[in-house]
Coordinates of C-alpha atoms in Angstrom, one line a residue:
M26 CA 98.4 -63.7 -283.4
R27 CA 102.3 -64.3 -283.1
H28 CA 104.0 -65.2 -280.4
D29 CA 108.1 -64.8 -280.4
A30 CA 110.5 -65.8 -277.8
P31 CA 111.3 -62.9 -275.5
S32 CA 113.8 -60.4 -276.1
P33 CA 115.8 -59.4 -273.0
A34 CA 115.5 -55.8 -271.7
R35 CA 118.2 -53.7 -272.3
P36 CA 120.5 -52.6 -269.3
A37 CA 119.7 -49.1 -267.7
G38 CA 122.2 -46.9 -269.1
S39 CA 123.6 -48.7 -271.8
R40 CA 125.0 -47.2 -274.8
G41 CA 126.2 -50.0 -277.1
P42 CA 124.0 -52.0 -279.6
L43 CA 122.5 -54.9 -277.7
K44 CA 123.6 -58.4 -279.3
V45 CA 121.2 -61.4 -279.3
R46 CA 123.1 -64.6 -279.7
R47 CA 121.5 -68.4 -280.2
W48 CA 122.8 -71.6 -279.7
A49 CA 121.2 -75.3 -280.9
G50 CA 119.2 -75.6 -278.0
G51 CA 117.4 -72.2 -278.5
A52 CA 118.8 -70.7 -275.1
V53 CA 119.5 -66.5 -275.5
W54 CA 122.7 -65.1 -274.0
L55 CA 123.3 -61.3 -274.1
G56 CA 126.6 -59.8 -275.2
L57 CA 127.2 -56.1 -275.0
A58 CA 129.5 -54.2 -277.6
A59 CA 132.7 -52.8 -276.2
G60 CA 131.9 -49.9 -274.2
S61 CA 128.1 -50.7 -273.9
L62 CA 128.1 -49.9 -270.1
G63 CA 129.6 -46.2 -270.5
A64 CA 130.4 -43.8 -267.9
Q65 CA 127.3 -45.5 -266.1
G66 CA 128.4 -48.6 -265.7
P67 CA 130.2 -50.5 -263.0
A68 CA 133.6 -49.7 -262.1
H69 CA 136.3 -52.5 -263.1
A70 CA 139.7 -52.5 -262.0
P71 CA 142.4 -53.5 -265.0
A72 CA 141.7 -56.6 -266.4
A73 CA 143.7 -59.4 -264.9
H74 CA 145.1 -62.2 -266.7
V75 CA 142.4 -64.8 -267.3
S76 CA 143.2 -68.7 -268.3
N77 CA 141.8 -70.0 -271.1
H78 CA 140.1 -72.6 -269.0
D79 CA 138.3 -69.8 -266.7
R80 CA 137.3 -68.2 -269.9
D81 CA 135.7 -71.4 -271.1
R82 CA 134.1 -72.1 -267.9
A83 CA 132.6 -68.7 -267.8
Q84 CA 131.3 -69.1 -271.2
R85 CA 129.5 -72.3 -270.2
C86 CA 128.1 -70.7 -267.1
F87 CA 126.6 -68.0 -269.2
V88 CA 125.0 -70.3 -271.8
E89 CA 123.4 -72.5 -268.8
A90 CA 122.2 -69.4 -267.4
G91 CA 120.7 -68.6 -270.4
K92 CA 118.6 -71.8 -270.3
A93 CA 117.8 -71.2 -266.8
V94 CA 115.9 -67.8 -267.7
D95 CA 114.3 -69.7 -270.8
S96 CA 113.0 -72.0 -268.2
N97 CA 112.0 -68.7 -265.5
R98 CA 114.6 -70.1 -263.3
L99 CA 115.7 -66.8 -262.4
D100 CA 117.8 -67.6 -259.3
L101 CA 119.5 -70.5 -260.7
A102 CA 120.3 -67.7 -263.5
V103 CA 121.5 -65.3 -261.0
S104 CA 124.0 -67.8 -259.8
L105 CA 125.4 -68.6 -262.9
F106 CA 125.8 -65.3 -264.3
A107 CA 127.8 -64.6 -261.1
Q108 CA 129.8 -67.2 -261.5
A109 CA 130.7 -66.2 -264.9
A110 CA 131.5 -62.6 -263.9
A111 CA 133.9 -64.1 -261.2
L112 CA 135.5 -66.5 -263.7
D113 CA 135.9 -63.7 -266.3
P114 CA 135.7 -60.3 -264.6
G115 CA 137.1 -58.7 -267.7
D116 CA 134.0 -59.2 -269.4
R117 CA 131.3 -56.8 -269.3
N118 CA 128.6 -58.7 -270.6
Y119 CA 128.5 -60.9 -267.7
D120 CA 127.9 -58.4 -265.0
A121 CA 125.2 -56.7 -267.5
A122 CA 123.4 -60.0 -267.5
L123 CA 123.8 -60.3 -263.7
A124 CA 122.1 -56.9 -263.2
I125 CA 119.4 -57.7 -265.6
A126 CA 118.6 -61.3 -264.0
R127 CA 118.7 -59.7 -260.7
D128 CA 116.4 -56.9 -261.5
N129 CA 114.0 -59.7 -263.1
L130 CA 114.3 -61.8 -260.0
A131 CA 113.8 -59.1 -257.6
T132 CA 110.6 -58.1 -259.4
Q133 CA 109.0 -61.7 -259.7
L134 CA 110.0 -62.2 -255.6
M135 CA 107.9 -58.9 -254.9
Q136 CA 104.9 -60.1 -257.3
A137 CA 105.1 -63.5 -255.0
A138 CA 105.0 -60.9 -252.0
L139 CA 102.1 -59.0 -252.9
K140 CA 100.3 -62.3 -253.7
A141 CA 100.9 -63.5 -250.3
R142 CA 99.7 -60.4 -249.0
I143 CA 96.3 -60.4 -250.7
L144 CA 96.1 -64.2 -249.4
G145 CA 96.6 -63.0 -245.8
D146 CA 100.2 -64.7 -245.4
G147 CA 102.1 -61.8 -244.1
A148 CA 104.9 -64.0 -242.9
T149 CA 105.6 -65.3 -246.3
A150 CA 105.1 -62.0 -248.2
R151 CA 107.5 -59.9 -245.8
A152 CA 110.0 -62.6 -246.6
R153 CA 109.9 -62.6 -250.1
M154 CA 110.0 -58.7 -250.1
L155 CA 113.6 -59.2 -248.2
E156 CA 114.7 -61.4 -250.5
A157 CA 113.7 -59.2 -253.4
A158 CA 115.3 -56.3 -251.7
A159 CA 118.6 -58.3 -251.4
Q160 CA 118.5 -59.0 -255.3
D161 CA 118.1 -55.5 -256.0
S162 CA 117.5 -52.9 -253.7
R163 CA 117.1 -50.0 -256.5
N164 CA 114.1 -52.2 -258.4
P165 CA 110.9 -49.9 -259.0
L166 CA 108.7 -52.5 -257.6
V167 CA 110.8 -52.9 -254.5
L168 CA 111.0 -49.0 -254.0
E169 CA 107.4 -48.7 -254.5
H170 CA 106.1 -51.2 -252.2
E171 CA 108.7 -51.2 -249.4
A172 CA 107.3 -48.4 -247.6
D173 CA 104.0 -50.4 -247.4
F174 CA 105.3 -53.8 -246.2
A175 CA 107.7 -51.7 -243.1
D176 CA 103.8 -50.5 -242.1
D177 CA 103.0 -54.0 -241.5
P178 CA 103.2 -55.5 -238.0
E179 CA 105.7 -58.5 -237.4
P180 CA 103.5 -61.7 -237.8
S181 CA 102.4 -62.9 -234.6
A182 CA 100.6 -66.2 -234.0
S183 CA 98.5 -65.3 -231.2
R184 CA 97.1 -62.0 -233.0
P185 CA 93.2 -62.6 -234.0
A186 CA 92.1 -62.4 -237.4
P187 CA 90.3 -58.6 -238.1
V188 CA 86.4 -58.7 -238.1
L189 CA 84.9 -57.0 -240.4
D190 CA 81.7 -54.8 -239.4
D191 CA 80.0 -54.1 -242.2
A192 CA 80.3 -55.5 -245.8
G193 CA 81.2 -54.0 -248.4
P194 CA 80.7 -54.1 -252.6
P195 CA 83.5 -55.5 -254.7
V196 CA 86.6 -53.8 -254.9
A197 CA 86.5 -52.1 -258.2
L198 CA 89.2 -50.3 -260.3
A199 CA 89.6 -46.8 -260.5
P200 CA 91.6 -46.2 -264.0
D201 CA 92.5 -43.1 -265.5
S202 CA 90.1 -41.7 -268.0
G203 CA 90.9 -41.2 -271.8
T204 CA 91.8 -43.3 -274.8
H205 CA 95.3 -44.5 -275.5
S206 CA 96.9 -45.9 -278.8
F207 CA 99.0 -49.2 -278.6
H208 CA 101.3 -51.0 -281.0
L209 CA 103.3 -53.5 -279.1
L210 CA 105.1 -56.6 -279.3
A211 CA 106.2 -58.1 -276.2
P212 CA 105.9 -60.6 -273.7
K213 CA 102.8 -61.0 -272.0
G214 CA 104.1 -59.6 -268.6
E215 CA 105.6 -56.8 -270.5
L216 CA 102.4 -56.0 -272.7
L217 CA 100.0 -56.2 -269.6
R218 CA 102.3 -53.6 -267.6
Q219 CA 102.7 -51.2 -270.7
V220 CA 98.9 -51.2 -271.7
L221 CA 97.7 -51.1 -267.7
Q222 CA 100.2 -48.8 -266.3
A223 CA 98.9 -46.3 -269.0
Y224 CA 95.7 -46.0 -267.7
G225 CA 97.3 -45.9 -263.9
I226 CA 96.9 -49.2 -262.8
A227 CA 99.9 -51.4 -261.2
P228 CA 99.8 -54.9 -262.1
T229 CA 100.9 -57.7 -260.3
L230 CA 101.7 -61.2 -262.3
D231 CA 100.8 -64.4 -261.3
K232 CA 103.7 -67.1 -262.1
S233 CA 101.1 -68.5 -264.8
V234 CA 101.3 -65.8 -266.9
G235 CA 103.5 -66.7 -270.1
A236 CA 106.5 -65.1 -271.5
E237 CA 105.3 -65.3 -275.1
R238 CA 105.3 -62.6 -277.6
V239 CA 102.3 -61.0 -278.3
H240 CA 101.1 -58.5 -280.8
F241 CA 99.0 -55.7 -279.7
D242 CA 97.7 -52.8 -282.0
A243 CA 94.9 -50.7 -281.2
D244 CA 93.7 -46.9 -281.6
D245 CA 92.2 -44.9 -279.4
I246 CA 90.6 -47.4 -276.9
N247 CA 89.3 -46.8 -273.1
F248 CA 90.5 -48.7 -270.3
A249 CA 86.9 -51.0 -270.3
E250 CA 88.0 -51.7 -273.9
A251 CA 91.4 -52.4 -273.2
E252 CA 90.8 -54.9 -270.5
Q253 CA 88.6 -56.8 -272.7
M254 CA 91.4 -56.8 -275.8
L255 CA 94.0 -57.9 -273.6
S256 CA 91.9 -60.9 -272.0
L257 CA 91.5 -61.9 -275.3
A258 CA 95.2 -61.6 -276.8
T259 CA 96.9 -62.9 -273.5
G260 CA 94.3 -65.5 -272.3
T261 CA 94.6 -63.8 -268.8
F262 CA 91.9 -62.1 -266.3
L263 CA 92.4 -59.5 -264.3
V264 CA 91.3 -59.5 -260.4
P265 CA 91.2 -55.8 -258.7
L266 CA 93.2 -55.5 -255.5
D267 CA 92.6 -51.7 -254.7
P268 CA 91.3 -49.2 -256.9
R269 CA 94.8 -48.6 -258.4
R270 CA 96.3 -52.2 -258.3
A271 CA 95.6 -55.6 -260.4
L272 CA 96.4 -59.0 -260.3
L273 CA 96.5 -61.0 -263.6
A274 CA 96.7 -64.7 -264.1
L275 CA 96.0 -66.9 -266.8
D276 CA 92.4 -67.8 -267.5
T277 CA 92.1 -71.3 -266.2
K278 CA 89.3 -72.6 -263.8
E279 CA 91.8 -73.3 -261.1
N280 CA 93.0 -69.5 -261.2
R281 CA 89.7 -67.9 -261.0
T282 CA 88.7 -70.4 -258.1
Q283 CA 92.0 -69.5 -256.4
Y284 CA 91.8 -65.5 -256.9
E285 CA 88.8 -64.3 -257.8
R286 CA 86.7 -62.4 -255.4
L287 CA 83.3 -63.8 -254.4
A288 CA 80.3 -61.4 -253.8
L289 CA 77.2 -62.3 -251.6
E290 CA 73.9 -61.2 -252.4
T291 CA 70.6 -61.7 -251.1
I292 CA 68.0 -61.3 -253.7
F293 CA 64.3 -60.9 -252.5
L294 CA 61.6 -62.8 -254.7
P295 CA 58.2 -61.7 -253.8
G296 CA 55.3 -63.4 -255.3
L297 CA 57.0 -66.2 -256.6
T298 CA 55.7 -69.9 -255.7
T299 CA 58.0 -72.4 -254.5
P300 CA 58.4 -74.4 -257.3
E301 CA 59.5 -70.7 -259.2
L302 CA 62.0 -69.9 -256.4
N303 CA 63.6 -73.4 -257.0
D304 CA 63.7 -72.7 -260.5
V305 CA 65.7 -69.3 -260.0
G306 CA 67.9 -71.3 -257.8
N307 CA 68.7 -73.7 -260.3
I308 CA 69.3 -71.3 -262.9
A309 CA 72.0 -69.4 -260.7
R310 CA 73.5 -72.8 -260.2
N311 CA 73.5 -74.6 -263.5
V312 CA 73.4 -71.5 -266.1
F313 CA 75.7 -68.7 -264.0
E314 CA 78.0 -71.4 -262.2
A315 CA 77.0 -69.9 -258.6
Q316 CA 79.5 -71.4 -256.2
Q317 CA 76.5 -71.4 -253.5
A318 CA 72.5 -70.5 -254.4
T319 CA 70.4 -71.0 -251.4
V320 CA 66.4 -70.8 -251.7
H321 CA 64.9 -69.5 -248.2
E322 CA 61.1 -70.6 -248.7
S323 CA 59.7 -68.6 -245.6
T324 CA 61.1 -65.3 -246.6
N325 CA 61.1 -65.7 -250.2
T326 CA 64.8 -65.0 -250.8
L327 CA 67.8 -66.3 -252.4
T328 CA 71.2 -66.0 -251.2
V329 CA 74.0 -66.1 -254.2
R330 CA 77.5 -66.3 -253.8
A331 CA 79.6 -65.9 -256.8
P332 CA 82.2 -63.5 -258.5
D333 CA 81.1 -60.2 -259.3
L334 CA 81.0 -60.6 -263.3
R335 CA 78.5 -63.6 -262.6
M336 CA 76.6 -62.0 -260.1
R337 CA 76.0 -59.1 -262.4
A338 CA 75.1 -61.0 -265.1
F339 CA 72.4 -63.1 -262.8
N340 CA 70.7 -59.7 -261.8
F341 CA 70.3 -58.9 -265.2
E342 CA 68.5 -62.3 -265.9
V343 CA 66.3 -61.8 -262.2
N344 CA 65.2 -58.2 -263.5
E345 CA 64.4 -59.8 -266.8
M346 CA 62.2 -62.7 -264.9
L347 CA 60.6 -60.5 -262.3
A348 CA 59.4 -58.1 -265.1
G349 CA 56.7 -60.4 -265.0
R350 CA 54.4 -61.2 -267.6
S351 CA 52.0 -58.4 -269.7
E352 CA 48.1 -58.2 -268.2
V353 CA 45.4 -57.7 -270.4
M354 CA 41.8 -56.2 -269.3
L355 CA 39.0 -58.1 -271.1
D356 CA 36.0 -56.3 -271.4
V357 CA 33.1 -58.6 -271.6
D358 CA 29.4 -57.4 -272.9
M359 CA 26.7 -60.0 -273.2
Y360 CA 23.4 -59.4 -275.1
E361 CA 20.5 -61.6 -274.8
V362 CA 17.7 -60.7 -277.1
Q363 CA 14.4 -62.6 -277.1
T364 CA 11.6 -61.5 -279.8
Q365 CA 8.1 -62.8 -279.8
H366 CA 5.6 -62.3 -282.8
M367 CA 2.2 -64.0 -282.5
V368 CA -0.4 -63.0 -284.9
N369 CA -4.6 -64.4 -284.7
E370 CA -6.7 -63.2 -287.7
G371 CA -9.5 -64.7 -289.8
A372 CA -13.2 -65.7 -288.5
E373 CA -13.9 -69.2 -287.1
L374 CA -17.7 -70.6 -288.4
P375 CA -19.5 -72.9 -286.7
Q376 CA -18.2 -76.3 -286.7
S377 CA -21.1 -78.5 -285.2
S378 CA -25.3 -77.9 -285.1
T379 CA -28.1 -79.8 -283.4
I380 CA -31.5 -80.7 -285.1
F381 CA -34.4 -81.3 -282.5
N382 CA -38.1 -81.4 -282.9
V383 CA -39.7 -78.2 -281.3
T384 CA -43.0 -79.7 -280.1
S385 CA -41.7 -82.4 -278.4
E386 CA -39.0 -80.4 -276.4
I387 CA -42.1 -78.0 -275.5
D388 CA -44.4 -80.8 -274.4
S389 CA -41.8 -82.2 -272.1
L390 CA -40.5 -78.9 -271.0
V391 CA -44.3 -78.4 -269.5
K392 CA -44.8 -81.9 -268.5
N393 CA -42.1 -81.8 -266.5
N394 CA -42.6 -78.6 -264.5
P395 CA -46.5 -79.0 -263.6
A396 CA -46.3 -76.5 -260.4
L397 CA -44.4 -74.0 -262.3
V398 CA -47.1 -74.1 -264.9
Q399 CA -49.9 -73.8 -262.3
Q400 CA -48.4 -70.6 -261.1
I401 CA -47.7 -69.2 -264.5
I402 CA -51.3 -69.6 -265.2
S403 CA -52.9 -68.5 -261.8
S404 CA -50.7 -65.3 -262.1
G405 CA -51.9 -64.3 -265.9
L406 CA -48.8 -65.1 -267.5
A407 CA -50.4 -67.5 -269.9
S408 CA -53.5 -68.8 -271.2
P409 CA -54.4 -72.2 -270.2
G410 CA -54.5 -73.6 -273.3
N411 CA -51.2 -71.9 -275.2
I412 CA -48.5 -74.2 -274.5
E413 CA -46.4 -72.0 -276.4
E414 CA -46.9 -69.0 -274.0
I415 CA -46.8 -71.3 -270.9
A416 CA -43.3 -72.7 -272.6
L417 CA -41.9 -69.0 -273.4
A418 CA -42.7 -68.2 -269.7
L419 CA -41.1 -70.8 -268.0
I420 CA -37.9 -70.3 -270.3
L421 CA -38.0 -66.6 -269.1
S422 CA -38.6 -67.4 -265.6
G423 CA -35.3 -69.6 -265.5
Q424 CA -36.7 -72.1 -263.2
A425 CA -37.0 -74.6 -265.8
G426 CA -33.3 -75.2 -265.8
S427 CA -31.3 -75.9 -268.9
T428 CA -32.9 -76.8 -272.0
I429 CA -32.2 -76.7 -275.6
L430 CA -34.9 -74.3 -276.0
S431 CA -33.1 -71.8 -274.1
Q432 CA -30.3 -71.5 -276.8
P433 CA -30.8 -69.6 -279.9
F434 CA -32.1 -71.7 -282.8
A435 CA -33.5 -71.6 -286.2
Y436 CA -36.8 -73.7 -287.1
F437 CA -38.5 -74.7 -290.1
G438 CA -42.0 -76.6 -291.0
G439 CA -45.2 -76.6 -289.0
G440 CA -47.3 -78.2 -286.7
I441 CA -45.9 -81.1 -285.2
T442 CA -43.0 -81.5 -287.6
T443 CA -41.6 -78.0 -286.5
T444 CA -37.7 -78.7 -286.6
G445 CA -35.5 -76.7 -284.6
L446 CA -31.5 -76.1 -285.6
T447 CA -28.9 -74.9 -282.9
L448 CA -25.7 -73.5 -284.4
A449 CA -22.3 -73.0 -282.3
G450 CA -21.2 -69.5 -281.8
S451 CA -19.0 -68.0 -284.7
T452 CA -15.8 -65.7 -284.0
A453 CA -13.8 -63.1 -285.8
N454 CA -10.3 -62.7 -284.9
L455 CA -7.9 -60.0 -285.6
Q456 CA -5.2 -59.9 -282.9
L457 CA -1.2 -59.0 -282.9
N458 CA 1.3 -59.6 -280.1
D459 CA 4.7 -58.4 -280.5
S460 CA 7.2 -58.6 -277.6
D461 CA 11.1 -57.8 -277.6
T462 CA 13.2 -58.4 -274.7
R463 CA 16.8 -57.3 -274.1
L464 CA 19.2 -58.4 -271.5
L465 CA 22.6 -56.9 -270.8
D466 CA 25.6 -58.3 -269.1
K467 CA 29.1 -56.3 -268.5
L468 CA 31.7 -58.2 -266.7
E469 CA 35.4 -57.4 -267.0
L470 CA 38.3 -59.9 -266.6
R471 CA 42.1 -58.8 -265.9
L472 CA 44.2 -61.8 -267.1
L473 CA 48.3 -62.1 -267.2
D474 CA 49.3 -63.0 -270.5
Q475 CA 48.5 -67.0 -271.2
E476 CA 46.5 -67.1 -268.4
E477 CA 42.8 -68.5 -268.6
G478 CA 39.9 -66.7 -267.6
S479 CA 36.3 -68.0 -267.4
V480 CA 32.8 -66.1 -267.5
R481 CA 29.6 -68.6 -266.4
V482 CA 26.1 -67.4 -266.5
G483 CA 23.2 -69.7 -265.9
E484 CA 22.3 -72.2 -262.9
R485 CA 23.4 -75.2 -261.4
Y486 CA 20.8 -78.1 -261.6
P487 CA 20.4 -81.0 -259.8
I488 CA 21.2 -84.4 -261.4
V489 CA 20.5 -87.1 -259.3
T490 CA 23.3 -89.8 -259.7
S491 CA 22.3 -92.7 -257.4
S492 CA 20.0 -93.4 -254.5
Y493 CA 20.1 -95.5 -251.5
S494 CA 17.3 -96.9 -249.6
N495 CA 16.4 -99.9 -247.0
L496 CA 15.7 -103.2 -249.3
A497 CA 15.1 -105.1 -246.3
T498 CA 11.6 -107.2 -246.3
G499 CA 9.2 -108.6 -243.8
S500 CA 7.5 -106.9 -240.9
T501 CA 8.6 -104.3 -238.4
S502 CA 8.7 -105.3 -235.4
I503 CA 9.4 -102.8 -232.0
A504 CA 8.5 -103.6 -228.4
G505 CA 6.2 -100.9 -226.9
I506 CA 4.7 -100.4 -230.6
T507 CA 3.6 -103.4 -232.3
S508 CA 4.1 -105.7 -229.1
A509 CA 2.7 -105.0 -225.5
G510 CA 4.5 -102.0 -223.4
L511 CA 4.4 -98.4 -223.4
S512 CA 2.8 -98.0 -226.8
N513 CA 0.6 -95.3 -225.5
T514 CA 3.2 -93.2 -224.0
L515 CA 5.1 -93.6 -227.6
Q516 CA 2.2 -92.5 -229.6
N517 CA 1.7 -89.6 -227.5
L518 CA 5.4 -88.5 -228.5
G519 CA 4.4 -88.9 -232.1
I520 CA 6.1 -92.2 -232.4
N521 CA 3.9 -94.7 -234.6
L522 CA 4.1 -97.6 -236.6
S523 CA 3.7 -96.0 -239.9
S524 CA 6.1 -93.0 -239.6
L525 CA 9.1 -95.8 -238.7
S526 CA 8.4 -98.0 -241.5
A527 CA 7.9 -95.0 -244.1
A528 CA 11.6 -93.5 -242.2
A529 CA 13.1 -97.3 -242.8
S530 CA 12.1 -97.6 -246.1
A531 CA 13.0 -94.0 -247.5
A532 CA 15.5 -93.4 -250.5
V533 CA 18.4 -91.1 -249.8
P534 CA 19.5 -89.6 -253.3
Q535 CA 22.9 -88.5 -254.2
V536 CA 22.9 -85.3 -256.5
Q537 CA 25.5 -83.6 -258.5
Y538 CA 24.9 -80.3 -259.8
Q539 CA 25.5 -79.5 -263.3
D540 CA 26.2 -76.3 -264.6
V541 CA 23.4 -75.1 -267.0
G542 CA 23.8 -71.8 -269.3
L543 CA 26.7 -70.2 -271.1
K544 CA 30.5 -70.8 -270.0
L545 CA 33.1 -68.6 -271.9
T546 CA 36.8 -69.4 -271.6
A547 CA 39.4 -66.7 -272.8
T548 CA 43.2 -66.9 -273.1
P549 CA 44.8 -63.9 -274.2
R550 CA 48.6 -63.5 -275.4
V551 CA 50.2 -60.6 -276.2
E552 CA 52.4 -61.2 -279.2
Q553 CA 55.6 -58.9 -280.2
D554 CA 54.0 -56.2 -282.1
R555 CA 51.6 -55.6 -279.3
D556 CA 48.6 -57.5 -280.9
I557 CA 46.4 -59.8 -279.0
T558 CA 45.9 -63.5 -280.0
L559 CA 42.7 -64.7 -278.1
K560 CA 41.9 -68.1 -277.9
L561 CA 38.1 -68.6 -277.1
Q562 CA 35.9 -71.4 -275.7
F563 CA 32.5 -70.8 -276.2
Q564 CA 30.2 -73.7 -274.3
L565 CA 26.6 -73.8 -274.2
S566 CA 24.1 -76.0 -272.3
S567 CA 20.4 -76.4 -271.7
L568 CA 17.5 -78.7 -270.5
S569 CA 16.2 -80.7 -273.7
G570 CA 12.8 -81.6 -271.8
T571 CA 13.4 -85.4 -272.5
I572 CA 13.8 -87.4 -269.3
V573 CA 15.6 -90.8 -268.9
N574 CA 15.6 -92.3 -266.1
S575 CA 14.1 -89.5 -264.2
N576 CA 17.0 -87.2 -265.5
P577 CA 17.1 -84.6 -268.3
I578 CA 18.8 -84.9 -271.1
I579 CA 21.1 -81.7 -271.5
N580 CA 22.0 -80.1 -274.7
N581 CA 25.4 -79.1 -275.5
R582 CA 26.7 -76.6 -278.0
Q583 CA 30.8 -75.6 -278.2
L584 CA 32.7 -73.3 -280.1
T585 CA 36.6 -72.9 -279.7
S586 CA 38.4 -70.2 -282.0
I587 CA 41.5 -68.2 -282.1
I588 CA 41.5 -64.9 -283.3
T589 CA 44.2 -61.8 -283.3
V590 CA 42.9 -58.4 -282.7
K591 CA 44.3 -55.1 -282.2
P592 CA 44.5 -53.3 -278.4
G593 CA 40.4 -51.9 -278.2
E594 CA 39.7 -53.8 -281.4
K595 CA 35.8 -55.4 -280.8
T596 CA 35.1 -58.7 -281.4
V597 CA 31.6 -59.9 -281.8
L598 CA 30.2 -64.0 -281.2
L599 CA 26.6 -64.3 -282.1
S600 CA 24.9 -67.3 -281.1
Q601 CA 21.1 -68.0 -282.0
L602 CA 19.8 -69.8 -279.0
S603 CA 16.3 -70.6 -280.1
N604 CA 14.0 -70.3 -282.5
Q605 CA 10.5 -71.9 -282.6
E606 CA 7.8 -70.9 -285.3
S607 CA 4.2 -72.5 -285.1
S608 CA 1.2 -72.0 -287.2
A609 CA -2.7 -73.0 -286.7
L610 CA -5.7 -73.0 -289.0
I611 CA -8.9 -73.4 -288.1
G612 CA -11.9 -73.3 -290.9
I613 CA -13.7 -75.7 -293.5
P614 CA -11.9 -79.1 -294.4
F615 CA -10.3 -78.9 -297.8
L616 CA -11.9 -75.9 -298.8
S617 CA -10.0 -73.7 -296.4
E618 CA -6.8 -75.3 -297.4
I619 CA -7.6 -74.0 -301.1
P620 CA -5.3 -71.0 -301.9
G621 CA -7.8 -67.9 -302.2
F622 CA -10.7 -69.5 -300.1
G623 CA -10.1 -67.5 -296.9
F624 CA -13.2 -66.7 -296.1
G625 CA -14.3 -68.7 -292.8
T626 CA -10.8 -69.5 -292.1
N627 CA -8.9 -68.5 -289.1
R628 CA -5.0 -68.6 -288.7
N629 CA -2.8 -68.5 -285.8
L630 CA 0.9 -68.0 -286.2
S631 CA 3.7 -67.4 -283.7
N632 CA 7.2 -67.2 -284.1
T633 CA 9.7 -67.1 -280.7
R634 CA 13.5 -66.2 -281.4
D635 CA 16.3 -65.9 -278.5
S636 CA 19.5 -64.8 -279.5
L637 CA 22.9 -64.2 -277.8
V638 CA 25.4 -61.7 -278.9
I639 CA 28.9 -61.2 -276.9
V640 CA 31.1 -58.6 -277.7
L641 CA 34.9 -59.1 -276.4
T642 CA 37.3 -55.8 -276.2
P643 CA 40.8 -56.6 -275.0
H644 CA 43.0 -53.8 -273.3
I645 CA 46.8 -54.2 -272.4
V646 CA 46.8 -52.7 -268.9
R647 CA 50.5 -53.6 -268.5
L648 CA 53.4 -54.6 -271.4
S649 CA 56.4 -55.8 -270.1
H650 CA 59.3 -57.3 -272.0
T651 CA 59.3 -54.6 -274.9
S652 CA 62.4 -55.9 -276.2
R653 CA 63.2 -58.9 -278.2
Q654 CA 65.9 -59.7 -275.8
G655 CA 67.7 -58.7 -272.8
E656 CA 70.9 -57.4 -272.5
M657 CA 73.9 -59.6 -273.5
V658 CA 76.3 -60.2 -270.7
L659 CA 79.6 -62.1 -271.8
L660 CA 80.7 -64.5 -269.0
P661 CA 84.1 -66.1 -269.1
T662 CA 85.2 -69.5 -270.4
H663 CA 88.1 -71.4 -269.1
S664 CA 90.9 -72.7 -271.2

């Protein structure tokens, strides 16, 4: 971007060429060729004789006036141009320069008047307007706003400030629609005027806007694009005064603090905790530089006071944050399968035998039951001399009690050497027992993105951690019980020494409950491509059966895994809870253990298996932040 010294405007109605002259100091003064004012220039009397001294003084005043213009001291420039014109009335260049200076001074005074009017200083605004009208009553800006100032009442110190019943939105410009093209090389102020007036916006320039010349080339741009390009090219910012007027000032922190209008907004943030509310308030203050951001915890609201642009940017951020996190529905199906397979087959041969003398057992049976023997003989059931018949009758009658002769036995030999042999019973087995048990639990977990959820199946087992008891020794002495007194009365009420002693020595346990069973913890994370990453923690605890210090040993098995699946895709976790196998063999020692010699051998096989299958199916219930980034908002930076 190139900056050049400002060129003076051509006086209205000038016809001749405009001459620009410079001197060593860099000041600019104007000279119009003869006849430049033409018929529209001011009427002059015939030129009177001017001395060389006055002509030199007039030229020096003209040069000093040019320096005053460069330093933006237009009031001094008007005074010096007037002196030059008075010293040398025949030089029409002095009159033209005086007219231009008065026009620029009137414009500057009117801008100051409009600014004071915006700030509420009516007296200063009216005074500056009158000064502008005194300098140049035909100035377009004076003519445009003269009627507005005429309608303003006279300033009064006792007049109360107006009270607004309803708050309104920030002032917004209403520029003309359409596009325009610009190819300009002009001072900043003139550039801003020409561009904004093309869209029907009347600009008011702050004194901080410099006079540097700026190149501005753009084709077919609308007002929003023109506003942004002007801000970048001139380093200024725009403040709407009403729908058709705007104030422009150099973009500095001081000017923004002084001129920018502040918007007040109350934002409702339901469902947020107190730390989250404070975080949102810190974002408003630290990131978006809101002048005021107050958190109201009782109503879950945030009151923000900031310029309109920053307020809109903050609203974009709040909308992004209130969009929340995605939600995932996790279907959990748990299958517990218990199978038991038992087989009992084969033959069990006698494992023991008894050898006895049959004659001795019969004699002993008859001698031990003389009364029964007499009854059997008298009834004619057996002959008096036949001992075998008498013994058989005693056994069949069941009155002789249990005897070895009542059991099946084999005998061999004869006479007094007859020997009996008893064998235990033999068994043939052919048995099959097969069972299958299936348990189903169906659960649903609805979780926020990156939120942990747990499923517990099992029981809480009490574990004794400590116990308290009375460690005092010695006898218990209570009046009325262990000594003389109303002992009978107390005993009738159920109070005795034994119960009191037992209560004094009782132990009070301290119990802590331990979760025993299955615990499944899942943490979903929704990825940008809508895949779901699951962090799974699988923990299984059970009682081992071993007891130490009256407490059982708990077996723990744990699995941690991270998997990524598509929505609706199933994930299977399989765990074998227990697997027990047993085998029992009953047969002849050594012989039954030889392969192929299975006769007389019984086998008892048992297999018990307990398995757990967990099927996880995630579904996206709510998907937020579908784009990788939110809307970009450019915030102003201060030079």
